[in-house]
Amino acid sequence: MISILMGEGFEEIEAITVYDVVKRIGKKAQFVSIGDDVTVRGSNGAEMRCDKCISDFTLDDVDALVLPGGLPGASNLGKSTEVKAIIGEAVQNKLYVAAICAAPLFVIDKMEEFHGKNVCLYPDLAGELENTNYKEADVLVDGRLITGKGPSKAMKFALSILENVYGKAVAEEAAEDLLFED
């Protein structure tokens, strides 16, 4: 299962694209609110009803965690001790962690588990990285860390998650069904 952690102010296209692509291949995906309410508002005002709150979340049956960008969504993810604990546990369990747009700065760069890793992110934020290495790319994979540049790269990011978690053939079939051209 792919679990998408949702902070107030998340980037809608980044969260929903991953969910949609995963569901299209017949795999499970869920939205997890990092707050006490299952309803979370995106950075552009869309309200999302999540499947559960973080207080009810475990890594059972989870293959990957996804951290959408958006502001203040990514910042809210980075401020959450529960989010950091779950990501730390995911790393220990050798699960994939995927972060896009501002999330590599506000979450990944701040966590010791990822220090020294290569990341891509929203280019205007690259100069603020302190503990990770910026690489110009649409999507970048460094071990079990997948990072993406931003909203326009959400489909490529989602397909990279599929490829790494479920295999290249699954990702290629999904890309073909979606009429995706790189």
Coordinates of C-alpha atoms in Angstrom, one line a residue:
M1 CA 0.0 0.0 0.0
I2 CA 1.1 3.6 -0.7
S3 CA 0.4 6.0 2.1
I4 CA 0.3 9.7 1.3
L5 CA 0.8 11.9 4.4
M6 CA -1.3 15.0 4.2
G7 CA -0.4 18.2 6.0
E8 CA -2.7 21.3 6.0
G9 CA -1.7 23.2 2.8
F10 CA -0.6 20.2 0.7
E11 CA -0.1 20.6 -3.0
E12 CA -3.3 19.0 -4.5
I13 CA -1.9 17.8 -7.9
E14 CA 1.1 16.1 -6.2
A15 CA -1.0 14.1 -3.7
I16 CA -3.9 13.2 -6.0
T17 CA -1.8 12.2 -8.9
V18 CA 0.1 9.6 -6.9
Y19 CA -3.1 8.2 -5.4
D20 CA -4.8 8.0 -8.8
V21 CA -1.9 6.3 -10.5
V22 CA -1.6 3.7 -7.8
K23 CA -5.3 2.9 -7.8
R24 CA -5.3 2.6 -11.6
I25 CA -2.9 -0.4 -11.4
G26 CA -5.1 -2.1 -8.8
K27 CA -2.9 -1.4 -5.8
K28 CA -4.0 0.1 -2.5
A29 CA -3.4 3.8 -1.6
Q30 CA -4.5 5.8 1.3
F31 CA -4.5 9.5 2.4
V32 CA -3.4 10.0 6.0
S33 CA -4.1 13.3 7.7
I34 CA -1.2 14.4 10.0
G35 CA -3.7 16.2 12.2
D36 CA -6.7 15.3 14.4
D37 CA -9.2 15.8 11.6
V38 CA -9.6 13.6 8.6
T39 CA -10.4 16.6 6.5
V40 CA -7.3 18.5 5.2
R41 CA -7.3 21.7 3.0
G42 CA -4.9 21.9 0.2
S43 CA -2.7 24.9 -0.8
N44 CA -5.2 25.9 -3.4
G45 CA -8.3 25.5 -1.2
A46 CA -9.5 22.0 -2.1
E47 CA -10.7 19.9 0.9
M48 CA -9.6 16.3 1.0
R49 CA -11.2 13.7 3.2
C50 CA -8.4 11.4 4.3
D51 CA -8.9 7.7 5.0
K52 CA -7.5 8.1 8.6
C53 CA -5.6 10.3 11.0
I54 CA -2.0 9.8 11.8
S55 CA -3.0 8.7 15.4
D56 CA -4.6 5.6 13.8
F57 CA -1.8 4.9 11.3
T58 CA 0.7 2.1 11.3
L59 CA 3.2 0.9 8.7
D60 CA 1.4 -2.5 8.5
D61 CA 1.0 -3.4 4.8
V62 CA 2.7 -0.1 3.7
D63 CA 5.2 -0.3 0.8
A64 CA 6.0 3.4 0.6
L65 CA 5.3 6.8 2.3
V66 CA 4.6 9.8 0.0
L67 CA 5.2 13.4 1.2
P68 CA 3.5 15.9 -1.1
G69 CA 4.9 19.4 -1.3
G70 CA 2.9 22.6 -1.2
L71 CA 3.1 25.4 1.4
P72 CA 2.5 25.3 4.2
G73 CA 1.8 21.6 3.7
A74 CA 5.4 20.5 3.4
S75 CA 6.4 22.7 6.3
N76 CA 3.6 21.2 8.4
L77 CA 4.9 17.7 7.6
G78 CA 8.4 18.7 8.7
K79 CA 7.1 20.2 12.0
S80 CA 5.3 17.0 13.0
T81 CA 7.2 14.7 15.4
E82 CA 4.7 11.9 14.5
V83 CA 5.6 12.2 10.8
K84 CA 9.3 12.2 11.6
A85 CA 8.9 9.1 13.8
I86 CA 6.9 7.3 11.1
I87 CA 9.5 8.1 8.4
G88 CA 12.3 7.0 10.7
E89 CA 10.5 3.7 11.3
A90 CA 9.9 3.3 7.5
V91 CA 13.6 3.8 6.9
Q92 CA 14.5 1.2 9.5
N93 CA 12.0 -1.2 7.8
K94 CA 13.6 -0.5 4.4
L95 CA 10.4 1.0 2.9
Y96 CA 10.4 3.6 0.2
V97 CA 10.0 7.3 1.1
A98 CA 9.0 9.6 -1.7
A99 CA 9.0 13.4 -1.4
I100 CA 8.2 16.1 -4.0
C101 CA 8.5 19.8 -4.4
A102 CA 9.1 21.5 -1.0
A103 CA 8.9 18.3 1.0
P104 CA 12.6 17.3 0.3
L105 CA 13.6 20.6 2.0
F106 CA 11.2 20.7 4.9
V107 CA 11.3 17.0 5.8
I108 CA 14.0 15.0 4.1
D109 CA 16.8 17.5 4.5
K110 CA 16.1 17.9 8.2
M111 CA 16.2 14.1 9.1
E112 CA 19.5 12.5 9.9
E113 CA 18.5 9.3 8.2
F114 CA 18.8 11.2 4.8
H115 CA 21.9 13.3 5.4
G116 CA 24.2 13.0 2.4
K117 CA 21.5 11.8 0.1
N118 CA 20.9 13.2 -3.4
V119 CA 17.6 15.0 -3.9
C120 CA 15.7 17.1 -6.4
L121 CA 13.1 19.5 -5.4
Y122 CA 11.4 22.8 -6.4
P123 CA 14.5 24.7 -7.8
D124 CA 13.9 27.9 -6.0
L125 CA 14.4 26.0 -2.7
A126 CA 17.7 24.3 -3.6
G127 CA 19.9 26.9 -2.0
E128 CA 18.3 26.3 1.4
L129 CA 19.3 22.6 1.6
E130 CA 21.9 22.0 4.4
N131 CA 22.2 18.2 4.7
T132 CA 21.3 16.8 1.3
N133 CA 22.8 17.3 -2.1
Y134 CA 20.7 19.0 -4.8
K135 CA 20.8 17.5 -8.3
E136 CA 18.9 19.0 -11.2
A137 CA 16.4 16.3 -12.3
D138 CA 12.7 15.8 -12.7
V139 CA 12.7 12.7 -10.5
L140 CA 15.7 11.3 -8.6
V141 CA 16.1 8.0 -6.8
D142 CA 18.8 7.5 -4.2
G143 CA 18.5 4.1 -2.6
R144 CA 15.0 3.9 -1.2
L145 CA 14.5 7.7 -1.4
I146 CA 12.5 9.0 -4.3
T147 CA 12.3 12.8 -4.9
G148 CA 10.5 14.9 -7.4
K149 CA 10.9 18.5 -8.7
G150 CA 7.3 19.9 -8.4
P151 CA 3.7 19.9 -9.6
S152 CA 4.4 19.6 -13.4
K153 CA 6.4 16.4 -12.7
A154 CA 3.8 14.7 -10.5
M155 CA 3.0 12.1 -13.1
K156 CA 6.6 11.2 -13.6
F157 CA 7.1 11.1 -9.8
A158 CA 4.1 8.8 -9.4
L159 CA 5.4 6.4 -12.1
S160 CA 8.8 6.3 -10.5
I161 CA 7.2 5.3 -7.3
L162 CA 5.4 2.5 -9.2
E163 CA 8.6 1.4 -10.9
N164 CA 10.6 1.2 -7.7
V165 CA 7.9 -0.3 -5.5
Y166 CA 6.1 -2.7 -7.9
G167 CA 8.6 -3.1 -10.8
K168 CA 9.4 -1.6 -14.2
A169 CA 6.8 -3.6 -16.1
V170 CA 4.0 -2.3 -13.9
A171 CA 5.2 1.3 -14.3
E172 CA 5.5 0.9 -18.1
E173 CA 2.0 -0.5 -18.4
A174 CA 0.6 2.3 -16.3
A175 CA 2.4 4.9 -18.3
E176 CA 1.0 3.4 -21.6
D177 CA -2.5 3.3 -20.2
L178 CA -2.2 7.0 -19.1
L179 CA -0.8 8.0 -22.5
F180 CA 2.3 9.4 -20.6
E181 CA 5.1 10.6 -22.7
D182 CA 8.4 11.8 -21.2

